[in-house]
Coordinates of C-alpha atoms and ligand atoms in Angstrom, one line a residue:
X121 CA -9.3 14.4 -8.0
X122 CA -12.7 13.8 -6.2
X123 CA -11.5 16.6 -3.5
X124 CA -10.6 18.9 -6.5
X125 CA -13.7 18.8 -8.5
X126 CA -16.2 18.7 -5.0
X127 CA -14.4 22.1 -4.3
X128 CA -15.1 23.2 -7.9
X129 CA -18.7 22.4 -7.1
X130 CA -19.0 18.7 -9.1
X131 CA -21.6 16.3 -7.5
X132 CA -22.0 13.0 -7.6
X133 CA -24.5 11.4 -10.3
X134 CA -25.6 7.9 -11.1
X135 CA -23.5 6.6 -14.1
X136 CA -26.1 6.7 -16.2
X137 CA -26.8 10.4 -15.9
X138 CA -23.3 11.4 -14.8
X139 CA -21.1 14.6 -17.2
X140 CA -18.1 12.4 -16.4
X141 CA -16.8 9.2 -15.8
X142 CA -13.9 9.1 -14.1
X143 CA -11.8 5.2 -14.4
X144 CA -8.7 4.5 -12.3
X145 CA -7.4 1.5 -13.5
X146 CA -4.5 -1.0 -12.1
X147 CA -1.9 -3.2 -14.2
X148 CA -0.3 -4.9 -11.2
X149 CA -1.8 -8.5 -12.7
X150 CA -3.1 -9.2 -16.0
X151 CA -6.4 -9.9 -14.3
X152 CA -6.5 -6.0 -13.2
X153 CA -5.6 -4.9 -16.8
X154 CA -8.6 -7.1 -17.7
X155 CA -10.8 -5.7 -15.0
X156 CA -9.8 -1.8 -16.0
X157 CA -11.2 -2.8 -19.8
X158 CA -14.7 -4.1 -18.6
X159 CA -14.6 -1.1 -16.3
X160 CA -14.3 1.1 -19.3
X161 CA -16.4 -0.7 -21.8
X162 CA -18.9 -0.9 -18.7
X163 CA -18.9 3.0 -18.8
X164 CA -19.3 4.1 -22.3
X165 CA -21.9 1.3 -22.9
X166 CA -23.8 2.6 -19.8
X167 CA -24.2 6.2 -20.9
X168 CA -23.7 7.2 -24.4
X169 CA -22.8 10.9 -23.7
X170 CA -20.6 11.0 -20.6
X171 CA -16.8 11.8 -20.9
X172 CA -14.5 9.0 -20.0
X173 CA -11.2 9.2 -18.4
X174 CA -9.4 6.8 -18.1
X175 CA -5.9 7.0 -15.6
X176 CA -4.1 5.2 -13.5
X177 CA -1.4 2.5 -14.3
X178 CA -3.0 0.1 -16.8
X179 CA -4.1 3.7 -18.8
X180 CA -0.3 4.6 -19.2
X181 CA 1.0 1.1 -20.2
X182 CA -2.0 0.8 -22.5
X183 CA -3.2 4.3 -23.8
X184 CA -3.6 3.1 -27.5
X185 CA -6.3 0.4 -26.2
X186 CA -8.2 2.4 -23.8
X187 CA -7.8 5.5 -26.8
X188 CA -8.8 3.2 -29.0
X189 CA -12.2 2.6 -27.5
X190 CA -14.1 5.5 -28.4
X191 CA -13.5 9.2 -29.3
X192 CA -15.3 10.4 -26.0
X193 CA -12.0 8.2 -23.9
X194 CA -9.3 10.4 -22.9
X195 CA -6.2 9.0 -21.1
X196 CA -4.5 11.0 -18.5
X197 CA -2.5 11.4 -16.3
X198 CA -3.6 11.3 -12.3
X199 CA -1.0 14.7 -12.1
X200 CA -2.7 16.4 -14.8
X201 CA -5.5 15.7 -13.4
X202 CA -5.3 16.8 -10.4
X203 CA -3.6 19.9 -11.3
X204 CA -6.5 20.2 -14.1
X205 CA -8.7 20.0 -11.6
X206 CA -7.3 22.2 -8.6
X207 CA -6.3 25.2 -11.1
X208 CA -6.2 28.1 -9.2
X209 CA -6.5 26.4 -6.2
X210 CA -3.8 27.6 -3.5
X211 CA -4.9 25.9 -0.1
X212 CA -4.4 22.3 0.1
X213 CA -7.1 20.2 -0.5
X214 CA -8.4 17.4 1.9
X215 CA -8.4 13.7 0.4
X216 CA -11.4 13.3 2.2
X217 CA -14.6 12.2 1.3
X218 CA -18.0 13.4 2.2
X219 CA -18.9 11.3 5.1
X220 CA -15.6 11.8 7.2
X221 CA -12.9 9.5 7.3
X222 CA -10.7 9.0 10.6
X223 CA -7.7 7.4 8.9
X224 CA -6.9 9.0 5.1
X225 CA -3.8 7.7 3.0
X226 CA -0.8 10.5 2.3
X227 CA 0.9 10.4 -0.5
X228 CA 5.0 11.2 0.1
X229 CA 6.3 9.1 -2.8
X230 CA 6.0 7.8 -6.5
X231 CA 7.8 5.9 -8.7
X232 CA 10.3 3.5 -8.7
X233 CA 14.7 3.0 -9.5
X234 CA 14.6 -0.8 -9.7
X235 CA 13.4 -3.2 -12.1
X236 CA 12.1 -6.7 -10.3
X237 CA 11.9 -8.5 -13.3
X238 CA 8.0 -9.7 -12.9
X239 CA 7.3 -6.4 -12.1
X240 CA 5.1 -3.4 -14.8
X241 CA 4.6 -1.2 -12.1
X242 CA 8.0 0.7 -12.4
X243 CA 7.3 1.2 -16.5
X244 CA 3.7 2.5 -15.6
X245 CA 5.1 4.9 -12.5
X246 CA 8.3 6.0 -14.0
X247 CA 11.2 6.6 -11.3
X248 CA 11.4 7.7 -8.2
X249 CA 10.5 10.9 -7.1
X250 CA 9.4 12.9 -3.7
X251 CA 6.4 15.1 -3.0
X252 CA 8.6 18.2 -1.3
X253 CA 8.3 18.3 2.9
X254 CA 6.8 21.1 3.4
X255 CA 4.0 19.7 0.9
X256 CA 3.4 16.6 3.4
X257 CA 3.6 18.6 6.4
X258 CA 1.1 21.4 5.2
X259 CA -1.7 18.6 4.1
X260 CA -1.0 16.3 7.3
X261 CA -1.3 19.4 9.1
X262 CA -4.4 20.0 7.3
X263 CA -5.6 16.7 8.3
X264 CA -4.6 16.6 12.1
X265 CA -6.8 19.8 12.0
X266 CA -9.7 18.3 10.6
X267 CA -9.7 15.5 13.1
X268 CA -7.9 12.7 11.1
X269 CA -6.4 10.0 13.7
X270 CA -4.1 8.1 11.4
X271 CA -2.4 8.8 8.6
X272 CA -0.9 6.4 6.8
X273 CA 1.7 7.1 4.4
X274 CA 1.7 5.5 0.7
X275 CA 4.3 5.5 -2.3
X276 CA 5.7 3.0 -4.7
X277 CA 8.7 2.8 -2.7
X278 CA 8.5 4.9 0.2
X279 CA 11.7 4.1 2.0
X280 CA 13.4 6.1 -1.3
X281 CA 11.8 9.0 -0.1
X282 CA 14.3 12.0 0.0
X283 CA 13.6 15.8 0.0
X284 CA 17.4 17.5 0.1
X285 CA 18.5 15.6 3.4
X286 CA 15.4 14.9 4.7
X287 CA 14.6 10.9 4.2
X288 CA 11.7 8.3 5.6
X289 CA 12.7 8.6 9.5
X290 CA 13.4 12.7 9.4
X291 CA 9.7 13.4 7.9
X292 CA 8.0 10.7 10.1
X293 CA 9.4 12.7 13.0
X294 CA 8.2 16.0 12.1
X295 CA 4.8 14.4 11.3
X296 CA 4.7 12.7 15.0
X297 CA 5.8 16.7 16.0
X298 CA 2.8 18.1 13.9
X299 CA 0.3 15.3 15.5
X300 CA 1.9 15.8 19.0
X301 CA 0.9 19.8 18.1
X302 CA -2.7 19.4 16.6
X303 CA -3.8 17.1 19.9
X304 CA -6.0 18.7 22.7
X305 CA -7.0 17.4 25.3
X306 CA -7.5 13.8 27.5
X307 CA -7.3 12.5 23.6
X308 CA -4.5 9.8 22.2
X309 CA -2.6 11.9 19.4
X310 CA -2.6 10.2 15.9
X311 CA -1.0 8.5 14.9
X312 CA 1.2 7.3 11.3
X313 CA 1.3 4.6 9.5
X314 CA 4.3 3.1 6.8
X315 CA 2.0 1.2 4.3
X316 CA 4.6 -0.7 2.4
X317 CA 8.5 -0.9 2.8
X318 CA 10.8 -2.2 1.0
X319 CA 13.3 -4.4 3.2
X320 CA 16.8 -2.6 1.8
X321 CA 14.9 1.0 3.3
X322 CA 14.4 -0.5 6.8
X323 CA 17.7 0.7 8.2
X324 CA 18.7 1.1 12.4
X325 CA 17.2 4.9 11.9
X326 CA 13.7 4.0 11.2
X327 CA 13.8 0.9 14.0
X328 CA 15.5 3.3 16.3
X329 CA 12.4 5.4 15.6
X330 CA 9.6 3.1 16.0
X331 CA 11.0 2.2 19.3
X332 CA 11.1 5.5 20.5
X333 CA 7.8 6.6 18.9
X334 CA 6.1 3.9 21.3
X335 CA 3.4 3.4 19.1
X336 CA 2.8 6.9 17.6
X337 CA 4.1 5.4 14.4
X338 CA 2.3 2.3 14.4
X339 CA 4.5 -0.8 15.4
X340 CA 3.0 -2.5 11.7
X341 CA 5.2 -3.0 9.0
X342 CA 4.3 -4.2 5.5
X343 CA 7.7 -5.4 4.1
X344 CA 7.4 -7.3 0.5
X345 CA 9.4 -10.6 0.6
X346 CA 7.8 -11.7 -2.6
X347 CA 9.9 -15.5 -2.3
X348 CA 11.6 -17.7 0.6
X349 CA 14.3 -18.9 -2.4
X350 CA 17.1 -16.9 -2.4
X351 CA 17.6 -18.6 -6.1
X352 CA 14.1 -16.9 -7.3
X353 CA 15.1 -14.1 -5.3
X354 CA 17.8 -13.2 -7.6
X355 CA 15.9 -14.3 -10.3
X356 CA 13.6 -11.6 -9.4
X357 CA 15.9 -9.3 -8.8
X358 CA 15.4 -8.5 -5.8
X359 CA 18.2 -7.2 -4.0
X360 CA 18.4 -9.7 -1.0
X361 CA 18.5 -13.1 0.1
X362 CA 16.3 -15.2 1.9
X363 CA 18.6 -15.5 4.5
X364 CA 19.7 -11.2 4.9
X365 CA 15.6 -10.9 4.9
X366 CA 15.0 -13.5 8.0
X367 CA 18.0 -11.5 9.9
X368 CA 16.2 -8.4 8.7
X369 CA 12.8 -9.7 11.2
X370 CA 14.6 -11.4 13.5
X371 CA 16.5 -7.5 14.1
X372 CA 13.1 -6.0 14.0
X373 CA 12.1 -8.2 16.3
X374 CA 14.4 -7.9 19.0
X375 CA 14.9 -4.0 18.9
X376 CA 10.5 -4.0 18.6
X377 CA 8.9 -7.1 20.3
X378 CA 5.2 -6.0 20.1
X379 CA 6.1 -5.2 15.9
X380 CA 3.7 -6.8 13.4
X381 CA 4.5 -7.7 10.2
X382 CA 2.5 -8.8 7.3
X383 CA 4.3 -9.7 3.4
X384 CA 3.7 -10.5 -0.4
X385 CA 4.8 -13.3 -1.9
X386 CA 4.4 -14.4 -5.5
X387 CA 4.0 -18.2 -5.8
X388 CA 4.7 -19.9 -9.4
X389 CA 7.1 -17.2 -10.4
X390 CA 9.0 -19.0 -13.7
X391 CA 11.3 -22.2 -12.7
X392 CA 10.0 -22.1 -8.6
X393 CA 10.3 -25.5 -8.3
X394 CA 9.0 -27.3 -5.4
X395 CA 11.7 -27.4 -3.2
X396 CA 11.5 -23.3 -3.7
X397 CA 8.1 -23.4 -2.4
X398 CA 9.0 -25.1 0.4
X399 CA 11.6 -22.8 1.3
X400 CA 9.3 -20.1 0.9
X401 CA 6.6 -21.6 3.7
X402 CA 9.3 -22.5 6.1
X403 CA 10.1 -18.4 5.8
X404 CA 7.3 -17.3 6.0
X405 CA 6.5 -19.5 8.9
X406 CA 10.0 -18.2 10.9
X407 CA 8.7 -14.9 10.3
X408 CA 5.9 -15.2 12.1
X409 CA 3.8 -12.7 9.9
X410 CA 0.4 -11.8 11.0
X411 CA -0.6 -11.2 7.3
X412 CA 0.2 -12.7 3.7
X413 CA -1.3 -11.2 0.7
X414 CA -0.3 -14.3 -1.8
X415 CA -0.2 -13.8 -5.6
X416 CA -0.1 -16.6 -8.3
X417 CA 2.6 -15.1 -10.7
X418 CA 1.0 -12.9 -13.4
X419 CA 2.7 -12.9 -16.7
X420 CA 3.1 -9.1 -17.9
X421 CA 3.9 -8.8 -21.2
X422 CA 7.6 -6.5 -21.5
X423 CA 8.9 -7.7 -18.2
X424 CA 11.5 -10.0 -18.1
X425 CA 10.1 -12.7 -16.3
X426 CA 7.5 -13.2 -19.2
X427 CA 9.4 -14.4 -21.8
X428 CA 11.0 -17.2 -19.7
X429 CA 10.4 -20.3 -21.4
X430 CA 9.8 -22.2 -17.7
X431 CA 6.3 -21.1 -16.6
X432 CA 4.9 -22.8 -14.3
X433 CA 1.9 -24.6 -15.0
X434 CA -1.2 -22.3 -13.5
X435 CA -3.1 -25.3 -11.8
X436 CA 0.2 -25.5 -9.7
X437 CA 0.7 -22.0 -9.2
X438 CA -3.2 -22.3 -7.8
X439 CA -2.4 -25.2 -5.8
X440 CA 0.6 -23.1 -4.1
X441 CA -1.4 -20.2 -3.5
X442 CA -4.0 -22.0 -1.7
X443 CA -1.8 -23.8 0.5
X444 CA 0.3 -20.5 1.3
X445 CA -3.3 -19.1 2.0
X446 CA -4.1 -21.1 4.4
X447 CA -0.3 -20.8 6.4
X448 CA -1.6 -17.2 6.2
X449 CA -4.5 -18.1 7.9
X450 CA -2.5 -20.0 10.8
X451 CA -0.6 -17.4 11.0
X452 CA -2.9 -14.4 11.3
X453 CA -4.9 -16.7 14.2
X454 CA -1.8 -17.2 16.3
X455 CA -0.4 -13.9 15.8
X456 CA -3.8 -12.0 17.4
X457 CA -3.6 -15.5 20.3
X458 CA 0.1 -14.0 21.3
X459 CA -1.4 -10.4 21.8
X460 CA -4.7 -11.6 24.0
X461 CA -4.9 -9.5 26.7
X462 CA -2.4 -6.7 25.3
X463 CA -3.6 -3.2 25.5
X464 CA -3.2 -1.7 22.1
X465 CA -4.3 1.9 20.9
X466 CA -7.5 0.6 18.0
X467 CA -9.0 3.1 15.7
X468 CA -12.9 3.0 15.7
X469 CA -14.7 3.4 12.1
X470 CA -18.2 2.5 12.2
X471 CA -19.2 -1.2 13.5
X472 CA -15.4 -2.4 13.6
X473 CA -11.8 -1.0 14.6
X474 CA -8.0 -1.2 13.4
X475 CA -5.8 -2.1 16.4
X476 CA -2.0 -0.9 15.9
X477 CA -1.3 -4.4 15.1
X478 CA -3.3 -4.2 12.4
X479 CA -6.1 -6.5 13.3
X480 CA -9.6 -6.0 12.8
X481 CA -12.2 -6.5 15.2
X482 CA -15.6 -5.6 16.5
X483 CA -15.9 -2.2 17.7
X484 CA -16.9 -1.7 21.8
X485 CA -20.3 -0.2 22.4
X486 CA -20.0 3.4 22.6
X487 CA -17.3 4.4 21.1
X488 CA -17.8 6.9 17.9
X489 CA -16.3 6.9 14.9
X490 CA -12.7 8.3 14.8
X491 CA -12.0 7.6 18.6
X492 CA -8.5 6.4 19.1
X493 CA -9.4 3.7 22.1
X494 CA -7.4 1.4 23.9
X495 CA -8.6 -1.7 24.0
X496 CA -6.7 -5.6 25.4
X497 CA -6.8 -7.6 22.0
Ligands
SF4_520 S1 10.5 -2.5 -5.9 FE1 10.3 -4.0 -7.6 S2 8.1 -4.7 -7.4 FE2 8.2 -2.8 -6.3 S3 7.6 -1.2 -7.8 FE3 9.9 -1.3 -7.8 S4 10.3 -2.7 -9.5 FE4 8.2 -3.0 -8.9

């Protein structure tokens, strides 16, 4: 959307004085559907003549509320949108912004087939569905050109993606083609990225890949485990058990050594009981992730999982979260100690950089933004 309307000649204003006020909301939690009201009540109270439009998840769950607001809301759509926007428009359009960005996120996929039953994404996305190869490969190309050294690819559930026979592995390959094409020079090529995989989609194709890659397609994998019970696991409905999901890493592991991988988990999902929790540290722990984005269940109102009658009591499911937090924290530290001294390819953006392991650290002295460096961790 922002691409679309710079090329159509938009600027940026202050709120106050702005033509349009554009609000992407979330719905994941209840706390973001909160959030995306404030943000809208924020934008029509702080200028009385802008347009206000309002998309993203929590707009399609929720269009009577945000409709309901004020005459000058209109819910839409991020599509309609963006094809609003881009109308006429036959080139593709760069998803960057105006200072230039080194690594930019490419949408392949949207929507999602299954139903986890604490889950209000699916309802708000609508099922699965690909964005057509040639698509990707015209805007990655479009990105190599203009100097872009990682792309990382984003979808609900990207390991569905499918284009006639072409799946996850088959246009990962022809994007490591068109970077191994666009690169000039002493320079590393760039490199991809998988943002967030599902564990059923990591099959022996796409392992068989990132070993041969050899870190062109980064050797980071973000693969939701949400619970170490495989009883709130089913519950869930999540299609595997604890124990198919630590054979799943330990296979990763021994076909990639170098792989990182970082998780989700939802504490205080209804009926966890303790001994659940445990189970679900001990996991976590055997995995060895070098990341862990927790999340105290969030009840969302037509999911399954709300109308349970066993919640669990929030000052427990805040208690949980904390202590999982800080096994994150243990295990991020130990996870960048076992790489010291490993030469990994880091991406440079301003004062810090993003080593294929996905750490963060301080950038070297004088290296430039958008240098692909290799640096011992
Ligand atoms: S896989 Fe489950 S949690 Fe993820 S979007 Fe689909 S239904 Fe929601």
């Amino acid at each position: 959307m922002h691409a679309a309307l710079m090329a159509k000649g938009a600027a940026y204003a202050q709120e106050e004085a702005a033509d349009l006020i554009i609000v992407n909301t979330c719905t994941v939690t209840a706390e973001a559907d909160k959030k995306a009201r404030k943000a809208v009540h924020h934008a029509l109270a702080v200028n009385p003549l802008a347009k206000v439009v309002v998309t993203g998840c929590a707009a399609a769950i929720s269009q009577d509320v945000f409709n309901a607001m004020s005459p000058r809301v209109r819910v839409a759509s991020k599509l309609e949108l963006e094809m609003e926007f881009s109308e006429g428009r036959q080139e593709p359009l760069l998803r960057i912004g105006d200072e230039f960005r080194t690594r930019v996120g490419l949408k392949v996929q949207d929507g999602c087939d299954h139903a986890c039953t604490y889950c209000i994404v699916h309802v708000a996305r609508g099922k699965a569905r690909s964005v057509g190869v040639q698509d990707v490969v015209r805007e990655a190309r479009a990105y190599l050109q203009a100097g872009v050294k990682e792309i990382v690819l984003t979808g609900i559930d990207i390991g569905a993606y499918q284009d006639g026979t072409t799946r996850l592995p088959e246009l990962v390959a022809l994007l490591l083609k068109e970077a191994d094409e666009a690169h000039s020079g002493d320079e590393a090529p760039a490199r991809i990225r998988i943002s967030s995989i599902e564990p059923r989609s990591i099959d022996d194709e796409l392992i068989e890949l990132l070993v041969a890659a050899d870190g062109r397609l980064c050797r980071h994998l973000h693969v939701p485990l949400q619970s170490g019970s495989s009883k709130v696991l089913r519950e869930m409905d999540r299609p595997y058990t604890a124990e198919e999901y630590r054979a799943l890493v330990q296979k990763i592991r021994s076909r990639v050594p170098s792989i990182a991988l970082s998780t989700d988990v939802i504490v205080g999902f209804p009926g966890e009981t303790d001994e659940d929790f445990d189970e679900t540290c001990k996991l976590v722990k055997d995995c060895g992730f070098m990341r862990l984005h927790v999340f105290p269940y969030s009840r969302r109102e037509g999911t399954p999982a709300a109308d349970r009658p066993d919640q669990v009591d929030s000052a427990v499911k805040k208690s949980r979260a904390a202590t999982l937090r800080d096994i994150g924290s243990d295990l991020a530290r130990s996870d960048l100690e076992s790489r010291k001294g490993r030469l990994e390819y880091c991406l440079v953006e301003e004062a810090t950089c993003l080593s294929e392991s996905y750490h963060e650290m301080e950038a070297p002295t004088g290296c430039k933004p958008g240098e692909l460096v290799q640096l011992a961790l």
